[in-house]
C-alpha cells in the first residue's frame, strides 16, 4: 500500500510514528512543511522536517517533542556570551550538527530534497521524507505592537512572542512561485490514499496546500484527516491563534469546513466532539474516536482508524 502524509512537526511526527507501527509494510511518503524554515547563525534550520526525522529515527527529545534527546547547549551559551542574536530560538549541540551538514550541502548547491535524503540516510525514518518544495517558502506574520505594524518571521511570532500578539495576516512568502519538490506529485499520483495528520491546519498543512498544484493533486485522492482540535482547543501549541488570523473558529467542525468537502472525504474528531459526527458535515464522512496521542500505541490506533476510513471511502 502507498500512502502520502502532508505533515508539520509534532502532530505530524507522532501520527506518523503510529502509522509506521500500524502498517509497517506500507510505503509512506511524507510531504514536509518547510514554511517554518529559518536561517539562524548562518545555518539553515528546518524544524518540521527535523521533528519528523528525529521522531521516526528515534532521536527526538520525547518530553519537548522537538530537538534531540540527551541534548546539551554549550554552543548556544557561547553564542550568548558573544551576544549574538537571536537568543529566543534554542538549538542544542547535537541539533547544530544537523544544521551544519544541511547548510554545507545547500551551499554546495544541493537542493533541500537531496539534503534531506542525505540526512535521512543516518536516521532511517522508515518513510520517504520529502520537503514540500526545494524553493524557499517562509511563513511571515503581520503583527502590530509598540514597534508598529510589521511582518515578522513565523518563528519570531511563535517562539519569541508565543503567538500572544494577534496575527493580522499569515503569509507564506514565496509559495506562489514555488514548485513541488521532485517526487511529490508522483507520490500523490501513486498513492492509495492521502492521510492528513493532526498538524496545524494553517501553518503546516495550510502552507503545504499553497504550493501550486498540491491542493488539486491531493484533492483528487481519497483524503481522510485527523482533527488537531479537541473540545474547541488545540491539543498542543497555539493553533487557535493561527485559525483566528484566517477567520476560522477553533473547533473540529470549523477546521473540517475550512478544508472543505473538495479536499476531505473523511474526518476524525475526538469523542469529546462526537456531536460533529452525529450532526454531520455536508460532503464529509465524520467519525468520533479518542484522538489523544499519548504514546505510540494510541497514535497507532488513530492512524489505523484514519486508514480504515480512507480504505472504506475508497471502495
Ligand atoms: P508543529 O509544526 O510542531 O506545530 O506541529 P504540527 O503542525 O504537526 O502539529 C501541531 C498540531 O498538532 C497542534 O495544532 C495540536 O493541536 C496537534 N496535536 C498535538 N498533539 C496531538 C494529539 O495528541 N492529538 C491530536 N488530535 N492533535 C494533536
Ligand atoms: Ca511547524
Short mmCIF file of C-alpha atoms and ligand atoms in Angstrom, two decimals:
data_model
loop_
_atom_site.label_atom_id
_atom_site.label_comp_id
_atom_site.label_asym_id
_atom_site.label_seq_id
_atom_site.Cartn_x
_atom_site.Cartn_y
_atom_site.Cartn_z
CA UNK A 1 0.00 0.00 0.00
CA UNK A 2 1.17 3.53 -0.82
CA UNK A 3 0.28 6.42 1.44
CA UNK A 4 1.04 10.12 1.40
CA UNK A 5 1.05 12.21 4.57
CA UNK A 6 1.50 16.01 4.40
CA UNK A 7 2.98 16.87 7.80
CA UNK A 8 4.12 19.64 10.09
CA UNK A 9 6.14 18.97 13.25
CA UNK A 10 4.96 17.33 16.44
CA UNK A 11 1.38 16.40 15.48
CA UNK A 12 2.54 15.05 12.14
CA UNK A 13 5.53 13.16 13.53
CA UNK A 14 3.59 11.42 16.29
CA UNK A 15 0.84 10.41 13.88
CA UNK A 16 3.47 9.04 11.51
CA UNK A 17 5.08 7.01 14.26
CA UNK A 18 1.66 5.48 14.89
CA UNK A 19 1.14 4.84 11.18
CA UNK A 20 4.53 3.09 10.90
CA UNK A 21 3.58 0.87 13.84
CA UNK A 22 0.16 0.08 12.38
CA UNK A 23 1.22 -0.64 8.79
CA UNK A 24 4.98 -1.27 8.83
CA UNK A 25 4.94 -2.55 5.25
CA UNK A 26 3.18 0.46 3.73
CA UNK A 27 5.25 2.78 1.52
CA UNK A 28 4.76 6.12 3.21
CA UNK A 29 5.80 9.39 1.59
CA UNK A 30 5.80 12.41 3.87
CA UNK A 31 5.41 15.87 2.36
CA UNK A 32 7.08 18.05 4.97
CA UNK A 33 6.21 21.66 5.65
CA UNK A 34 9.15 23.99 5.04
CA UNK A 35 7.34 27.25 5.74
CA UNK A 36 8.77 27.22 9.29
CA UNK A 37 12.34 27.12 7.99
CA UNK A 38 14.63 29.86 9.19
CA UNK A 39 18.26 30.93 8.80
CA UNK A 40 20.00 31.37 12.16
CA UNK A 41 23.69 31.96 12.86
CA UNK A 42 24.37 31.41 9.17
CA UNK A 43 22.69 28.00 9.26
CA UNK A 44 19.51 26.75 7.60
CA UNK A 45 17.13 25.24 10.14
CA UNK A 46 14.14 23.13 9.04
CA UNK A 47 12.18 22.49 12.25
CA UNK A 48 9.34 20.40 10.82
CA UNK A 49 11.49 18.16 8.62
CA UNK A 50 13.81 17.57 11.57
CA UNK A 51 10.99 16.82 14.01
CA UNK A 52 9.68 14.13 11.65
CA UNK A 53 13.19 12.77 11.00
CA UNK A 54 14.22 12.68 14.67
CA UNK A 55 10.87 11.31 15.90
CA UNK A 56 10.77 8.45 13.39
CA UNK A 57 14.52 7.88 13.66
CA UNK A 58 14.47 7.56 17.43
CA UNK A 59 16.47 10.71 18.17
CA UNK A 60 13.76 13.10 19.38
CA UNK A 61 13.64 14.66 22.84
CA UNK A 62 10.39 12.96 23.75
CA UNK A 63 9.32 15.37 26.51
CA UNK A 64 9.79 18.53 24.41
CA UNK A 65 8.68 16.99 21.13
CA UNK A 66 11.39 18.85 19.16
CA UNK A 67 15.18 18.75 19.11
CA UNK A 68 17.49 15.92 20.13
CA UNK A 69 17.38 13.62 23.14
CA UNK A 70 20.33 13.82 25.59
CA UNK A 71 20.97 17.34 24.40
CA UNK A 72 23.47 19.89 25.74
CA UNK A 73 23.51 23.61 24.97
CA UNK A 74 27.16 24.67 25.07
CA UNK A 75 27.25 26.29 21.61
CA UNK A 76 24.19 28.34 22.45
CA UNK A 77 25.78 29.54 25.72
CA UNK A 78 28.91 30.52 23.83
CA UNK A 79 26.85 32.41 21.22
CA UNK A 80 25.05 34.18 24.07
CA UNK A 81 28.43 35.14 25.56
CA UNK A 82 29.17 36.88 22.24
CA UNK A 83 25.70 38.47 22.47
CA UNK A 84 24.85 37.02 19.08
CA UNK A 85 21.11 37.21 18.39
CA UNK A 86 18.58 35.68 18.37
CA UNK A 87 18.60 34.17 21.83
CA UNK A 88 14.93 33.24 21.77
CA UNK A 89 15.44 30.26 19.46
CA UNK A 90 17.03 27.29 21.21
CA UNK A 91 19.34 24.99 19.29
CA UNK A 92 21.18 22.19 21.06
CA UNK A 93 24.69 21.00 20.33
CA UNK A 94 23.64 17.73 18.70
CA UNK A 95 20.99 19.54 16.68
CA UNK A 96 23.59 22.08 15.48
CA UNK A 97 25.41 19.28 13.65
CA UNK A 98 22.31 18.60 11.53
CA UNK A 99 22.05 22.27 10.57
CA UNK A 100 25.76 22.46 9.76
CA UNK A 101 25.55 19.44 7.45
CA UNK A 102 22.41 20.82 5.80
CA UNK A 103 23.85 24.31 5.32
CA UNK A 104 27.10 22.96 3.93
CA UNK A 105 25.24 20.85 1.36
CA UNK A 106 22.90 23.70 0.41
CA UNK A 107 25.92 25.99 -0.06
CA UNK A 108 27.49 23.34 -2.30
CA UNK A 109 24.39 23.54 -4.49
CA UNK A 110 22.38 20.51 -3.45
CA UNK A 111 18.59 21.07 -3.34
CA UNK A 112 16.84 20.67 0.03
CA UNK A 113 15.26 17.39 -1.12
CA UNK A 114 18.71 15.86 -1.72
CA UNK A 115 19.98 17.25 1.58
CA UNK A 116 17.00 15.77 3.43
CA UNK A 117 17.61 12.41 1.80
CA UNK A 118 21.25 12.52 2.90
CA UNK A 119 20.27 13.35 6.48
CA UNK A 120 17.72 10.53 6.43
CA UNK A 121 20.48 8.08 5.41
CA UNK A 122 21.59 8.39 9.00
CA UNK A 123 18.18 8.48 10.70
CA UNK A 124 16.36 5.84 8.62
CA UNK A 125 12.90 7.18 9.45
CA UNK A 126 11.19 4.33 7.57
CA UNK A 127 9.31 6.80 5.38
CA UNK A 128 10.33 8.78 2.32
CA UNK A 129 10.66 12.30 3.69
CA UNK A 130 10.32 14.99 1.02
CA UNK A 131 10.23 18.73 1.57
CA UNK A 132 7.08 20.20 0.00
CA UNK A 133 9.35 22.27 -2.25
CA UNK A 134 13.03 22.87 -2.94
CA UNK A 135 12.18 26.55 -3.39
CA UNK A 136 12.34 28.85 -0.43
CA UNK A 137 8.95 29.43 1.18
CA UNK A 138 8.85 31.26 4.52
CA UNK A 139 5.81 31.95 6.62
CA UNK A 140 5.65 35.53 7.85
CA UNK A 141 3.13 37.01 10.25
CA UNK A 142 1.85 40.58 10.11
CA UNK A 143 1.51 41.99 13.63
CA UNK A 144 1.10 45.36 15.25
CA UNK A 145 2.87 46.10 18.52
CA UNK A 146 4.72 49.00 20.15
CA UNK A 147 7.17 48.95 17.22
CA UNK A 148 4.28 49.50 14.81
CA UNK A 149 2.78 47.35 12.06
CA UNK A 150 5.30 44.91 10.60
CA UNK A 151 5.87 41.41 9.35
CA UNK A 152 7.96 39.04 11.44
CA UNK A 153 9.15 35.53 10.65
CA UNK A 154 6.70 32.89 11.83
CA UNK A 155 9.26 31.59 14.35
CA UNK A 156 9.60 35.02 15.94
CA UNK A 157 5.83 35.25 16.37
CA UNK A 158 5.51 31.66 17.60
CA UNK A 159 8.61 31.23 19.75
CA UNK A 160 9.52 34.73 20.92
CA UNK A 161 6.02 36.25 21.11
CA UNK A 162 4.22 32.96 21.96
CA UNK A 163 1.56 33.95 19.39
CA UNK A 164 0.18 36.34 22.02
CA UNK A 165 0.26 39.37 19.70
CA UNK A 166 -2.69 38.86 17.33
CA UNK A 167 -1.73 37.92 13.78
CA UNK A 168 -3.36 40.27 11.27
CA UNK A 169 -2.22 38.12 8.39
CA UNK A 170 -0.22 34.95 7.89
CA UNK A 171 1.62 34.87 4.57
CA UNK A 172 3.62 32.03 3.05
CA UNK A 173 6.17 34.21 1.28
CA UNK A 174 7.37 32.59 -1.94
CA UNK A 175 4.66 29.93 -2.02
CA UNK A 176 3.04 31.20 -5.22
CA UNK A 177 6.28 30.88 -7.18
CA UNK A 178 7.31 27.57 -5.59
CA UNK A 179 7.24 24.22 -7.34
CA UNK A 180 6.62 20.90 -5.63
CA UNK A 181 9.88 19.11 -4.80
CA UNK A 182 10.90 16.23 -7.09
CA UNK A 183 8.83 13.16 -6.32
CA UNK A 184 6.00 14.97 -4.51
CA UNK A 185 3.41 14.97 -7.30
CA UNK A 186 4.46 11.46 -8.39
CA UNK A 187 3.95 10.15 -4.84
CA UNK A 188 0.48 11.71 -4.63
CA UNK A 189 -0.40 10.33 -8.04
CA UNK A 190 0.65 6.80 -6.99
CA UNK A 191 -0.96 6.95 -3.54
CA UNK A 192 -3.85 4.74 -2.45
CA UNK A 193 -4.85 7.48 0.00
CA UNK A 194 -3.69 10.76 1.49
CA UNK A 195 -3.89 11.00 5.28
CA UNK A 196 -3.85 14.42 6.95
CA UNK A 197 -2.31 14.08 10.42
CA UNK A 198 -3.42 16.41 13.22
CA UNK A 199 -0.92 19.04 12.09
CA UNK A 200 -1.56 22.75 12.27
CA UNK A 201 -4.23 23.42 9.60
CA UNK A 202 -2.91 26.91 8.87
CA UNK A 203 0.89 26.99 9.12
CA UNK A 204 1.64 23.30 8.47
CA UNK A 205 -0.95 21.65 6.21
CA UNK A 206 -2.23 25.04 5.01
CA UNK A 207 1.24 26.06 3.84
CA UNK A 208 1.82 22.76 2.03
CA UNK A 209 -1.52 23.17 0.22
CA UNK A 210 -0.39 26.60 -1.02
CA UNK A 211 2.40 25.15 -3.15
CA UNK A 212 0.91 25.37 -6.66
CA UNK A 213 -0.52 22.05 -7.81
CA UNK A 214 -0.53 20.32 -4.43
CA UNK A 215 -4.09 21.08 -3.34
CA UNK A 216 -5.51 19.88 -6.66
CA UNK A 217 -3.36 16.74 -6.71
CA UNK A 218 -4.28 15.82 -3.13
CA UNK A 219 -7.97 16.61 -3.63
CA UNK A 220 -8.02 14.10 -6.48
CA UNK A 221 -7.26 11.33 -3.98
CA UNK A 222 -9.20 9.78 -1.12
CA UNK A 223 -8.29 12.09 1.77
CA UNK A 224 -9.01 11.49 5.44
CA UNK A 225 -7.88 13.93 8.15
CA UNK A 226 -7.47 13.89 11.92
CA UNK A 227 -8.64 16.91 13.90
CA UNK A 228 -5.86 18.76 15.75
CA UNK A 229 -8.59 20.48 17.74
CA UNK A 230 -10.23 18.64 20.61
CA UNK A 231 -13.07 20.24 22.55
CA UNK A 232 -12.51 23.66 20.94
CA UNK A 233 -8.81 23.90 21.83
CA UNK A 234 -5.57 22.77 20.19
CA UNK A 235 -4.01 19.77 21.92
CA UNK A 236 -0.57 21.42 21.99
CA UNK A 237 0.66 24.76 20.80
CA UNK A 238 -1.26 27.82 19.70
CA UNK A 239 -3.08 26.70 16.56
CA UNK A 240 -6.09 28.71 17.79
CA UNK A 241 -4.12 31.93 17.19
CA UNK A 242 -3.45 30.82 13.59
CA UNK A 243 -7.08 29.87 12.96
CA UNK A 244 -8.29 33.20 14.38
CA UNK A 245 -5.94 35.01 11.99
CA UNK A 246 -7.62 33.41 8.97
CA UNK A 247 -11.13 33.84 10.39
CA UNK A 248 -11.75 30.19 11.26
CA UNK A 249 -13.23 29.22 14.60
CA UNK A 250 -11.19 26.87 16.78
CA UNK A 251 -13.32 23.76 16.59
CA UNK A 252 -13.12 20.34 14.97
CA UNK A 253 -16.13 21.22 12.80
CA UNK A 254 -14.77 24.57 11.63
CA UNK A 255 -11.43 23.02 10.62
CA UNK A 256 -13.24 20.33 8.60
CA UNK A 257 -15.35 23.01 6.89
CA UNK A 258 -12.23 25.08 6.26
CA UNK A 259 -10.54 22.17 4.47
CA UNK A 260 -13.89 21.58 2.80
CA UNK A 261 -15.52 18.63 1.02
CA UNK A 262 -13.49 19.29 -2.16
CA UNK A 263 -10.39 18.26 -0.24
CA UNK A 264 -11.63 15.98 2.54
CA UNK A 265 -13.52 12.74 2.12
CA UNK A 266 -13.37 11.76 5.78
CA UNK A 267 -12.61 13.46 9.09
CA UNK A 268 -11.92 12.06 12.52
CA UNK A 269 -12.95 14.07 15.57
CA UNK A 270 -12.31 13.25 19.21
CA UNK A 271 -15.03 11.56 21.27
CA UNK A 272 -15.40 14.91 23.06
CA UNK A 273 -16.63 16.31 19.73
CA UNK A 274 -18.92 13.37 18.91
CA UNK A 275 -21.73 15.87 18.18
CA UNK A 276 -19.89 16.86 14.99
CA UNK A 277 -20.17 13.25 13.80
CA UNK A 278 -23.80 13.00 14.87
CA UNK A 279 -24.82 16.30 13.26
CA UNK A 280 -22.59 15.66 10.24
CA UNK A 281 -20.61 17.97 7.98
CA UNK A 282 -22.00 18.19 4.41
CA UNK A 283 -19.92 16.19 1.97
CA UNK A 284 -17.54 14.78 4.60
CA UNK A 285 -17.84 11.45 6.44
CA UNK A 286 -17.15 12.24 10.12
CA UNK A 287 -16.34 9.67 12.80
CA UNK A 288 -15.60 10.16 16.50
CA UNK A 289 -12.61 8.37 18.11
CA UNK A 290 -10.23 9.03 21.00
CA UNK A 291 -7.68 11.37 19.40
CA UNK A 292 -5.05 11.98 22.09
CA UNK A 293 -1.68 10.60 21.04
CA UNK A 294 -0.37 9.63 24.46
CA UNK A 295 2.13 7.09 23.17
CA UNK A 296 2.90 5.11 20.02
CA UNK A 297 0.08 2.68 20.77
CA UNK A 298 -2.61 5.37 20.97
CA UNK A 299 -1.14 7.08 17.88
CA UNK A 300 -1.24 3.73 16.04
CA UNK A 301 -4.92 3.31 16.89
CA UNK A 302 -5.63 6.78 15.48
CA UNK A 303 -3.60 6.05 12.35
CA UNK A 304 -5.46 2.76 11.90
CA UNK A 305 -8.84 4.50 12.20
CA UNK A 306 -7.73 7.10 9.64
CA UNK A 307 -6.50 4.50 7.19
CA UNK A 308 -9.55 2.25 7.70
CA UNK A 309 -11.88 5.14 6.92
CA UNK A 310 -9.82 6.04 3.84
CA UNK A 311 -9.97 2.47 2.53
CA UNK A 312 -13.70 2.32 3.27
CA UNK A 313 -14.39 5.58 1.42
CA UNK A 314 -12.19 4.49 -1.46
CA UNK A 315 -14.22 1.40 -2.26
P1 LIG B 1 4.29 21.75 14.85
O1 LIG B 1 4.81 22.06 13.48
O2 LIG B 1 5.32 21.17 15.77
O3 LIG B 1 3.46 22.82 15.45
O4 LIG B 1 3.37 20.50 14.65
P2 LIG B 1 2.17 20.14 13.71
O5 LIG B 1 1.76 21.24 12.81
O6 LIG B 1 2.44 18.82 13.11
O7 LIG B 1 1.09 19.85 14.79
C1 LIG B 1 0.61 20.78 15.69
C2 LIG B 1 -0.81 20.41 15.99
O8 LIG B 1 -0.87 19.07 16.48
C3 LIG B 1 -1.42 21.27 17.05
O9 LIG B 1 -2.42 22.07 16.45
C4 LIG B 1 -2.02 20.29 18.05
O10 LIG B 1 -3.36 20.62 18.39
C5 LIG B 1 -1.97 18.95 17.34
N1 LIG B 1 -1.72 17.84 18.24
C6 LIG B 1 -0.64 17.65 19.01
N2 LIG B 1 -0.76 16.52 19.75
C7 LIG B 1 -1.98 15.98 19.42
C8 LIG B 1 -2.70 14.83 19.86
O11 LIG B 1 -2.27 14.06 20.70
N3 LIG B 1 -3.94 14.62 19.27
C9 LIG B 1 -4.46 15.48 18.34
N4 LIG B 1 -5.67 15.20 17.83
N5 LIG B 1 -3.81 16.58 17.93
C10 LIG B 1 -2.59 16.82 18.46
CA1 LIG B 2 5.91 23.62 12.46
#
